Tab-separated table of C-alpha atoms and ligand atoms in Angstrom:
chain	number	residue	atom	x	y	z
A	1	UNK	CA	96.380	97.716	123.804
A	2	UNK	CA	100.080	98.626	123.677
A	3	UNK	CA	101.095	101.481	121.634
A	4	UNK	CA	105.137	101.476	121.095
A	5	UNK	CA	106.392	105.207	120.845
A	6	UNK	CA	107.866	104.056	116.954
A	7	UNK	CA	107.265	100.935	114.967
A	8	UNK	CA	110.662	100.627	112.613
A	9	UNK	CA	109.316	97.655	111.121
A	10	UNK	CA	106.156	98.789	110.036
A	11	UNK	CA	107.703	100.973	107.085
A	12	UNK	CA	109.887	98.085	105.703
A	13	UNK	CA	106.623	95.952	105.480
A	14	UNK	CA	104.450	98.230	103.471
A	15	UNK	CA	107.205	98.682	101.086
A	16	UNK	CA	109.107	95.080	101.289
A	17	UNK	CA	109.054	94.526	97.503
A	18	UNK	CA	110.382	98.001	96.476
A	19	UNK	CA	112.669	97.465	98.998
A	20	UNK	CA	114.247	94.688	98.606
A	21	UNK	CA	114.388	94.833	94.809
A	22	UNK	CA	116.613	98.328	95.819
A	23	UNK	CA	118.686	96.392	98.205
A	24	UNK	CA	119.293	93.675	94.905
A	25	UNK	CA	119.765	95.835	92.758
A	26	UNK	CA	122.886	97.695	94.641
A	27	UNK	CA	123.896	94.314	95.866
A	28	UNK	CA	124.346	93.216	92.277
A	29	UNK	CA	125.854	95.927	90.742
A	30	UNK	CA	128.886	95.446	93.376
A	31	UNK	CA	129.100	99.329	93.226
A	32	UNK	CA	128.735	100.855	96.780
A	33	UNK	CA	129.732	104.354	97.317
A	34	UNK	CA	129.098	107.228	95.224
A	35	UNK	CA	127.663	105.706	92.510
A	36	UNK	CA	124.292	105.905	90.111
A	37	UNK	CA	121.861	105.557	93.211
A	38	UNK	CA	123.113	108.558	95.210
A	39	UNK	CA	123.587	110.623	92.017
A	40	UNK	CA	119.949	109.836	91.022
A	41	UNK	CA	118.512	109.930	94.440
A	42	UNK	CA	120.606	113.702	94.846
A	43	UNK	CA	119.029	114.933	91.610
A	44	UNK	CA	115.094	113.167	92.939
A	45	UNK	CA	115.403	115.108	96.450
A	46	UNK	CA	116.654	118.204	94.646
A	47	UNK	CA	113.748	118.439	92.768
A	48	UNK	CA	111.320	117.672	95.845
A	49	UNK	CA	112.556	120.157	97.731
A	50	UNK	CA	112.564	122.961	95.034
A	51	UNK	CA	116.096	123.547	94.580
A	52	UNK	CA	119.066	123.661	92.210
A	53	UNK	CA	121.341	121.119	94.240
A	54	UNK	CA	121.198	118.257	96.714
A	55	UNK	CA	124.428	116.813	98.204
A	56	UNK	CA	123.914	113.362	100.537
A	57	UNK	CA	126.478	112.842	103.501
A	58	UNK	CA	126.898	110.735	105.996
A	59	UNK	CA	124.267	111.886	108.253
A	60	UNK	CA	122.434	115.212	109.423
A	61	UNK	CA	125.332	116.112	111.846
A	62	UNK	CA	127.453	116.403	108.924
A	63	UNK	CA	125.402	118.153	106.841
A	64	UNK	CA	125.074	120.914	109.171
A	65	UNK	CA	129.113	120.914	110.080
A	66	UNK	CA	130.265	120.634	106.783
A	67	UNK	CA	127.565	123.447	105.605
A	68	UNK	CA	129.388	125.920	108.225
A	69	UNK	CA	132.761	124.886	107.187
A	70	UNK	CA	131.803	125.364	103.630
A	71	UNK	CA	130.722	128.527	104.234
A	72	UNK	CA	134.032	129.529	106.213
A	73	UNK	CA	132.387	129.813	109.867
A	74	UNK	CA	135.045	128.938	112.438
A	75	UNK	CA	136.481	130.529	115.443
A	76	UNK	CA	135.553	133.283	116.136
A	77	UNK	CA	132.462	133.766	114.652
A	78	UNK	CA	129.179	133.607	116.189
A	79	UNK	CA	125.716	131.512	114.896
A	80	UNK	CA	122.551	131.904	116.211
A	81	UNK	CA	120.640	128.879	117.276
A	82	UNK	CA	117.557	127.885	119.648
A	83	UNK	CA	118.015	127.242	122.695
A	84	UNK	CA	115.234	124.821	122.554
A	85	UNK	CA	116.660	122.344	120.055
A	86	UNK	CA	118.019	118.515	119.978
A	87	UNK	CA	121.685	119.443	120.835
A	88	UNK	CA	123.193	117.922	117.339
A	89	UNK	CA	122.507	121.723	116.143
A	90	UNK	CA	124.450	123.204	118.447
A	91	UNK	CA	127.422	120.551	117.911
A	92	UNK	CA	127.979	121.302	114.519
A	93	UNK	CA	128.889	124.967	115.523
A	94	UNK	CA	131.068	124.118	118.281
A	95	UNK	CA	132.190	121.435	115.732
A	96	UNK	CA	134.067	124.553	113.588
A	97	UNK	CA	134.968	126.138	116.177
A	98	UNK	CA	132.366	128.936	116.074
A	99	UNK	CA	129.879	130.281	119.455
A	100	UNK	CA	126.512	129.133	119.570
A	101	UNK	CA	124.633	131.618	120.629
A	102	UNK	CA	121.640	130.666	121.821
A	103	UNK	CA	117.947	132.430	121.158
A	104	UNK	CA	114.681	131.540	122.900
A	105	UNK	CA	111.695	129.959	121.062
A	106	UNK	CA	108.255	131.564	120.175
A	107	UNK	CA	106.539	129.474	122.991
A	108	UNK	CA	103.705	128.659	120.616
A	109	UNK	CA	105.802	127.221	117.884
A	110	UNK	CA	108.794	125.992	119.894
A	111	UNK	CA	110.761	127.533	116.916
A	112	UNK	CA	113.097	130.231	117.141
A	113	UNK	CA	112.111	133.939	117.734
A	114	UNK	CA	112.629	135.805	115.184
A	115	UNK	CA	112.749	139.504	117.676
A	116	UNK	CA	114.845	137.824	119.812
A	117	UNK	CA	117.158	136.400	116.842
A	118	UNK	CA	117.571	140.066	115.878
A	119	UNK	CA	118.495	141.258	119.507
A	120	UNK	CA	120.993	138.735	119.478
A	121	UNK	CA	123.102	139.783	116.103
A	122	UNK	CA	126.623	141.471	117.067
A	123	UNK	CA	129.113	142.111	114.619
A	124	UNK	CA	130.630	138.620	114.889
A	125	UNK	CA	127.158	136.849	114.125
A	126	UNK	CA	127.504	135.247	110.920
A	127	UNK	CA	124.297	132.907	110.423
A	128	UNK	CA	121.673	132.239	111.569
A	129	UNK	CA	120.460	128.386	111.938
A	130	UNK	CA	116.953	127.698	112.402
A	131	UNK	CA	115.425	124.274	113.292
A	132	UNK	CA	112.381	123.296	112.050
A	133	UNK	CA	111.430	121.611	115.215
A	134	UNK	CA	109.305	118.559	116.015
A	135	UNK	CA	108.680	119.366	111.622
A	136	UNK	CA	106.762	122.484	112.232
A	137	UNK	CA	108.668	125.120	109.630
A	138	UNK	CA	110.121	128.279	111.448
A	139	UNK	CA	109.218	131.700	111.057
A	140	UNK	CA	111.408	131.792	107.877
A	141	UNK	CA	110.195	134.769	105.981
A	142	UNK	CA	110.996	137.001	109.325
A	143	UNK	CA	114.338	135.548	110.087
A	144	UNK	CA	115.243	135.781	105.930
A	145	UNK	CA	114.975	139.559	107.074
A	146	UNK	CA	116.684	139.798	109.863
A	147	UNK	CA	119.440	137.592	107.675
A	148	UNK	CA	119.317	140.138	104.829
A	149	UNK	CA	119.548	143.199	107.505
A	150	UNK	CA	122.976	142.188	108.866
A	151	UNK	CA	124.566	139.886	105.919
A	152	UNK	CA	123.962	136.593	107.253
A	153	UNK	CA	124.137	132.829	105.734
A	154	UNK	CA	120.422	131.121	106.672
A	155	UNK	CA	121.716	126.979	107.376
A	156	UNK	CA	118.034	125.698	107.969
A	157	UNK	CA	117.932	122.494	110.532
A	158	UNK	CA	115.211	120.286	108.477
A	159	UNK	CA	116.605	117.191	110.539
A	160	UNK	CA	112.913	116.796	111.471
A	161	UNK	CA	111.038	118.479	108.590
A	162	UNK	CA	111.413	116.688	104.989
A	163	UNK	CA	108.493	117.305	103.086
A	164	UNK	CA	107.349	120.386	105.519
A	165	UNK	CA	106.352	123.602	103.542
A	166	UNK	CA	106.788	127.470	104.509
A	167	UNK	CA	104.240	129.717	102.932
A	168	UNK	CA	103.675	126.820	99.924
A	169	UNK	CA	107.356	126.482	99.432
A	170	UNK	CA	108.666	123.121	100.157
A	171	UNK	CA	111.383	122.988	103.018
A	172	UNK	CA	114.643	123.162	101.404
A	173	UNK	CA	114.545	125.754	99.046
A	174	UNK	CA	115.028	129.458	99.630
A	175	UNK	CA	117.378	130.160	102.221
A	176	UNK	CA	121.527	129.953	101.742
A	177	UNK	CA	121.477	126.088	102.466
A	178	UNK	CA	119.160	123.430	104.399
A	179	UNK	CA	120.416	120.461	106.152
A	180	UNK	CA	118.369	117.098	106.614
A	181	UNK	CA	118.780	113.780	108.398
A	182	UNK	CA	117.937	110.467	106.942
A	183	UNK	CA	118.023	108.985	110.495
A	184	UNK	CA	115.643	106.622	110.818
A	185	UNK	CA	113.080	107.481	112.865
A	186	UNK	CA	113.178	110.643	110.678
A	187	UNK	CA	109.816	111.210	108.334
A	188	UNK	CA	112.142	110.217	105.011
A	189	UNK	CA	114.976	107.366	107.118
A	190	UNK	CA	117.155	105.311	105.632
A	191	UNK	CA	118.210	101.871	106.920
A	192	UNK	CA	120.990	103.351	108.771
A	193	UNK	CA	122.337	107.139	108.770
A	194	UNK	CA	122.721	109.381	105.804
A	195	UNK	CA	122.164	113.124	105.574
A	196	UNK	CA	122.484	115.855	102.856
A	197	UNK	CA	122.577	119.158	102.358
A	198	UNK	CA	119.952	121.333	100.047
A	199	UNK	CA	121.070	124.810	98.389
A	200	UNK	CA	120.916	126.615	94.883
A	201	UNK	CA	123.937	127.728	95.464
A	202	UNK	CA	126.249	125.994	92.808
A	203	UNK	CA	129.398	127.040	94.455
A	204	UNK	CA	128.521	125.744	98.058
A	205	UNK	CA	127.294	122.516	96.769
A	206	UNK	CA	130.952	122.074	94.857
A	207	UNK	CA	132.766	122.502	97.841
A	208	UNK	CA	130.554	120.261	100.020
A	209	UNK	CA	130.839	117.738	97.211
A	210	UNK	CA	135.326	118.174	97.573
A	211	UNK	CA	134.706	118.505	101.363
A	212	UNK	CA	132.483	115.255	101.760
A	213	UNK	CA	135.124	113.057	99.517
A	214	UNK	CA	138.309	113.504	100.934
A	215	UNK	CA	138.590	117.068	99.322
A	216	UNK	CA	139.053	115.311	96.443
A	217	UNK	CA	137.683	115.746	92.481
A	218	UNK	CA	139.831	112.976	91.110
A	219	UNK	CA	141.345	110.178	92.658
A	220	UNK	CA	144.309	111.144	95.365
A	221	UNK	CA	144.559	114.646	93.902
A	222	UNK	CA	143.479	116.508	97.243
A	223	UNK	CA	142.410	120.032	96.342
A	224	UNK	CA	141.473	120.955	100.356
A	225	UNK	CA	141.605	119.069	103.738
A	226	UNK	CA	138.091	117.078	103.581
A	227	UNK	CA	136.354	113.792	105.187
A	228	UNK	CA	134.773	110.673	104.587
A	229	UNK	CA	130.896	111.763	104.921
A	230	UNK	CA	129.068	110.066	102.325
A	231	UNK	CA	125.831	108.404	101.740
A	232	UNK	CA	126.057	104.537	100.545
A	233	UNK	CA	124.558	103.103	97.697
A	234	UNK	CA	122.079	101.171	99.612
A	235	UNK	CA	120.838	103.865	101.577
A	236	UNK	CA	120.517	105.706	98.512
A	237	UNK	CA	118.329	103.165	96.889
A	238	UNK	CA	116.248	102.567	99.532
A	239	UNK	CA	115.640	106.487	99.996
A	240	UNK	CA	114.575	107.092	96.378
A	241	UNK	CA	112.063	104.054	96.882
A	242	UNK	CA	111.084	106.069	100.661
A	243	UNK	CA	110.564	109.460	98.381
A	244	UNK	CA	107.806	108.540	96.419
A	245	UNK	CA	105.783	107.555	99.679
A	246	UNK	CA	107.044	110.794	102.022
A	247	UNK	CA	104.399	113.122	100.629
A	248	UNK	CA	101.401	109.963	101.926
A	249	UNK	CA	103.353	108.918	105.037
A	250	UNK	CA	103.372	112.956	106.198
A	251	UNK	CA	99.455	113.343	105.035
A	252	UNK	CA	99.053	110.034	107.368
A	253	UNK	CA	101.151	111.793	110.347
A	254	UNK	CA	98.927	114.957	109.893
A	255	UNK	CA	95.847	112.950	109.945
A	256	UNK	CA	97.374	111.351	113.189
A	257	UNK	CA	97.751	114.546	114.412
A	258	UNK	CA	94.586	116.206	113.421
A	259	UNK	CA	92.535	113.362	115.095
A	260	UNK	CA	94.199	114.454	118.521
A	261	UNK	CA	94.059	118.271	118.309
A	262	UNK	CA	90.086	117.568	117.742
A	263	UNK	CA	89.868	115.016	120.315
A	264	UNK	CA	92.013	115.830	123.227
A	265	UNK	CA	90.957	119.512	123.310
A	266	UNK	CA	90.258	120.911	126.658
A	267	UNK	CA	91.725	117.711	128.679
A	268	UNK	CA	92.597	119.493	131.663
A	269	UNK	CA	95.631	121.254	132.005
A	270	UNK	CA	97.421	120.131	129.048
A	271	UNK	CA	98.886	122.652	126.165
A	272	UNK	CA	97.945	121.153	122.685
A	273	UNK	CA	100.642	122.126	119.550
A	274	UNK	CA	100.248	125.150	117.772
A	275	UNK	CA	100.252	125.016	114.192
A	276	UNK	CA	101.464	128.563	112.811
A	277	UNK	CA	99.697	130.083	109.809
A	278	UNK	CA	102.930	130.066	107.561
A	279	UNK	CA	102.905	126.485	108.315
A	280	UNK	CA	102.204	123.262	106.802
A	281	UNK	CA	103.827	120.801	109.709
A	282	UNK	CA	105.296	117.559	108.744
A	283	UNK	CA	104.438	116.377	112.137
A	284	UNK	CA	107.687	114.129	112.952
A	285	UNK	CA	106.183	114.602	116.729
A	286	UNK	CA	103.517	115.529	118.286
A	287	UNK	CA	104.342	117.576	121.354
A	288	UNK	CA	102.400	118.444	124.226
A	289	UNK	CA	103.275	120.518	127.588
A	290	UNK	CA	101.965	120.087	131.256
A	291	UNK	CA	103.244	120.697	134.503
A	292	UNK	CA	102.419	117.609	135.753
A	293	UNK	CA	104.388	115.916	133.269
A	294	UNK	CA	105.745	113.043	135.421
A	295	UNK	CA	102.211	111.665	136.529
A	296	UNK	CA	100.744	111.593	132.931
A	297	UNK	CA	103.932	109.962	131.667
A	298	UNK	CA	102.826	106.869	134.463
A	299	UNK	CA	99.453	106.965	133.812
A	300	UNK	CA	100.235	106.398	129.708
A	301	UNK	CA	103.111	103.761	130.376
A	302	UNK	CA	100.527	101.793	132.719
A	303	UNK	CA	97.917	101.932	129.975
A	304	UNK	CA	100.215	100.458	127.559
A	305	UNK	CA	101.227	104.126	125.959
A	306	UNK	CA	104.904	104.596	125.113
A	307	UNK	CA	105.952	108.546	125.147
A	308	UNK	CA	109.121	109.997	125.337
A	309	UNK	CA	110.441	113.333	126.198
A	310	UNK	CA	112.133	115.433	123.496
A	311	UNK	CA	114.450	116.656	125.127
A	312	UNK	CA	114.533	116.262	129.054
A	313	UNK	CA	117.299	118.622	129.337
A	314	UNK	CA	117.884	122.123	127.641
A	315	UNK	CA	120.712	122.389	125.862
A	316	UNK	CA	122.790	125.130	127.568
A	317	UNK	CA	122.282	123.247	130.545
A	318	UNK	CA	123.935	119.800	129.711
A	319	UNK	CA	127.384	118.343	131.008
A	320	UNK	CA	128.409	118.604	127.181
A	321	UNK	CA	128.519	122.647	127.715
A	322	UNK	CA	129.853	122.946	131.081
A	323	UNK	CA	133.001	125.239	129.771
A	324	UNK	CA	130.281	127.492	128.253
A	325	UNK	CA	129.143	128.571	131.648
A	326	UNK	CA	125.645	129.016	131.523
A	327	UNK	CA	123.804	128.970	134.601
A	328	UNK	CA	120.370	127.503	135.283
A	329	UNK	CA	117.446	130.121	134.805
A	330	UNK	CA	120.090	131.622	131.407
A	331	UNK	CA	117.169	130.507	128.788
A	332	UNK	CA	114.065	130.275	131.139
A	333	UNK	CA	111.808	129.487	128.232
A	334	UNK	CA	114.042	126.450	127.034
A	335	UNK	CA	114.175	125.287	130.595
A	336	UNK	CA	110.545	125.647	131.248
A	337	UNK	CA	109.829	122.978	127.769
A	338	UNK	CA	112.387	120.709	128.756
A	339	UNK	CA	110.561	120.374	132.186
A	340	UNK	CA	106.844	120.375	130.280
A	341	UNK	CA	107.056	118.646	127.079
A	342	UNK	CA	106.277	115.126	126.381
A	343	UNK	CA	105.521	113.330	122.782
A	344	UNK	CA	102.982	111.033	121.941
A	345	UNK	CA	103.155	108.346	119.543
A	346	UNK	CA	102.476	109.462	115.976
A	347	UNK	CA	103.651	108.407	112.878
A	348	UNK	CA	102.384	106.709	109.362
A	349	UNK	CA	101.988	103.444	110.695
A	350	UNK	CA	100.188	104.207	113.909
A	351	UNK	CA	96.825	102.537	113.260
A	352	UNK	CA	93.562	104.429	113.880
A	353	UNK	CA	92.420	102.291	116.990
A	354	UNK	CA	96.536	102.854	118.358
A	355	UNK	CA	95.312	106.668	118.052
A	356	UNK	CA	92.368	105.806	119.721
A	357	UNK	CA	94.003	104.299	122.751
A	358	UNK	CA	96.084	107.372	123.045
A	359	UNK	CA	93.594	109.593	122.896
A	360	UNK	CA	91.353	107.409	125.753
A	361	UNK	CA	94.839	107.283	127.682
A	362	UNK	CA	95.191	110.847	127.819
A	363	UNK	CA	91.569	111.818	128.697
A	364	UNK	CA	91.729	108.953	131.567
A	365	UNK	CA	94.842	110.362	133.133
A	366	UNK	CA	92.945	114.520	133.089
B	401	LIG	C1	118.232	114.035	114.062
B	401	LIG	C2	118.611	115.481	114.183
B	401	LIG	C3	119.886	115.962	113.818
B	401	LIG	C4	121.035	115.072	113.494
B	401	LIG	O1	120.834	114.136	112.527
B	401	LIG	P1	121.706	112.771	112.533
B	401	LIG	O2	121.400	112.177	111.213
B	401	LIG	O3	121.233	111.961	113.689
B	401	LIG	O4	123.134	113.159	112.657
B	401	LIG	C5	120.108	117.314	113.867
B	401	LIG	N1	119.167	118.165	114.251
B	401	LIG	C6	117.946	117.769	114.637
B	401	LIG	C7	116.932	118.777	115.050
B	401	LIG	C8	117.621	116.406	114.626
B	401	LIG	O5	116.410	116.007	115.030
């Protein structure tokens, strides 16, 4: 049997009627940007998430640069991010013009450390931006602490997270501002990209609303220098008809996921994901680590298994931060997971007998 890593199609044909009576209904309207479907679809995620207000962009890159420009992060300031991360997070601060500074993971969460967070604040830090990696939630109550302890903005990563909780709370409400992707291969994706940012903060959501439109309320009267990072009409539609299945899809991923924590346990050498108590994981991916990485990647291709590795290089070590000068051995723990990790297929349309192949793959390559 082959099992593809993701199956795009899959989601479009459970919901082709919703869908494509959202796609008509935009089409005939002949109104395409900022327009009923993204306000309604803003005020629908706002209230998923548990929070005040919801502000769609263009995609989750966005929402995470525009957050630190709306907050007034630029040059010379500092923002503390994992070192274990997909490298968009560390883009949008070098995007303003602030440091990343990077902060090893808790190696049995992959998400950031919260000790180690606090060992890194100087007087220059001025947020701190976890990511809810691989859609397990981060240690948020610790690192609201350490934020509260030195006066620092908390711009949560939820690129891989929507529909996560922390403690019971959803993932998006409760810290200065969270940023999601609609990518998608994301657990809530659009037909394309989109993004948006998440905060109760009235103010911040204003100005990402002027920065997002070409800093402008009203037609040509530009109140600050802004962009064109918006969310389309389409995309909007089909998101709000997405919504009201993320909550099933995610319960499908975790039953994906459960099925292999119970059934690959104790195959040789190889680390299973962690699930911490605060956590209820949205299970975007499904991670695990060996040190024999390459071999069991072969042995899964050859049995028809599709993996990939997220991500094969750590972040401090790619060509795209040469100029920041960080040697190899710098982050040993984010090193040390880009050499061991590899993710299996998961997701709401991977069929129990796919599972089962995976799980047979795994146990014939131990
Ligand atoms: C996907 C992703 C992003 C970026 O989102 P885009 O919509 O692709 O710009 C940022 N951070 C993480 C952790 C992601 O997985």
């Amino acid at each position: 049997m082959r099992v593809p890593f993701l199956d795009l199609r899959a989601p479009y044909v459970e919901l082709r009627a919703e869908i494509d009576a959202a796609y008509a209904r935009v089409m005939e309207s002949g109104w395409h940007v900022l327009g009923p479907e993204v306000e309604a679809f803003e005020a629908e995620f706002a209230a998923y998430c548990g929070a005040a207000h919801c502000v769609t962009v263009g995609n989750g890159c966005d929402a995470l640069e525009l957050t630190l420009r709306a907050l007034g992060i630029g040059p010379g300031d500092e923002v503390l991010v994992p070192s274990h991360t997909f490298i968009a997070t560390w883009f949008a601060v070098t995007a303003v013009g602030a440091r990343p500074v990077p902060v090893e993971p808790d190696e049995k969460t992959f998400t950031i450390d919260p000790g180690r967070a606090e060992a890194a604040v100087t007087p220059r830090t001025r947020a701190i931006l976890p990511v809810h990696l691989y859609g397990q939630p981060a240690d948020l109550s610790s690192l609201r602490g350490v934020a509260e302890r030195y006066g620092l903005a908390v711009v949560e990563d939820a690129a891989q997270a929507a529909g996560a909780r922390h403690r019971g709370d959803r993932i998006g409400a409760g810290s200065t501002a969270v940023a999601f992707s609609f990518y998608p291969a994301k657990n809530l994706g659009a037909a394309g990209d989109s993004g948006a940012v998440v905060t109760d903060d009235a103010a911040l959501a204003d100005r990402l609303r002027l920065v997002r439109g070409y800093g402008a309320r009203a037609k040509y009267r530009h109140e600050v220098i802004g962009t064109n990072s918006r969310t389309d009409e389409v995309q909007a539609a089909i998101l709000r008809v997405k919504l009201r299945h993320l909550d099933d899809w995610n319960a499908r991923r975790a039953a994906v996921a459960q099925r292999y924590l119970d059934e690959l346990g104790g195959a040789g050498d190889l680390l299973l994901p962690a699930v911490a108590s605060w956590a209820e994981h949205a299970w975007h991916l499904f991670v695990v680590r060996t040190d024999r990485r390459a071999e069991l990647r072969d042995r899964l291709a050859a049995d028809g298994v599709e993996t990939i590795i997220h991500y094969p290089t750590a972040v401090h070590r790619s060509p795209a931060y040469a100029d920041l000068g960080w040697p190899a051995g710098a982050f040993p723990l984010a090193e040390r997971l880009a050499a061991e990790v590899l993710s299996l297929p998961i997701g709401p349309h991977l069929s129990g007998e796919q599972a089962g192949a995976v799980i047979s793959a795994v146990r014939r390559a131990r």
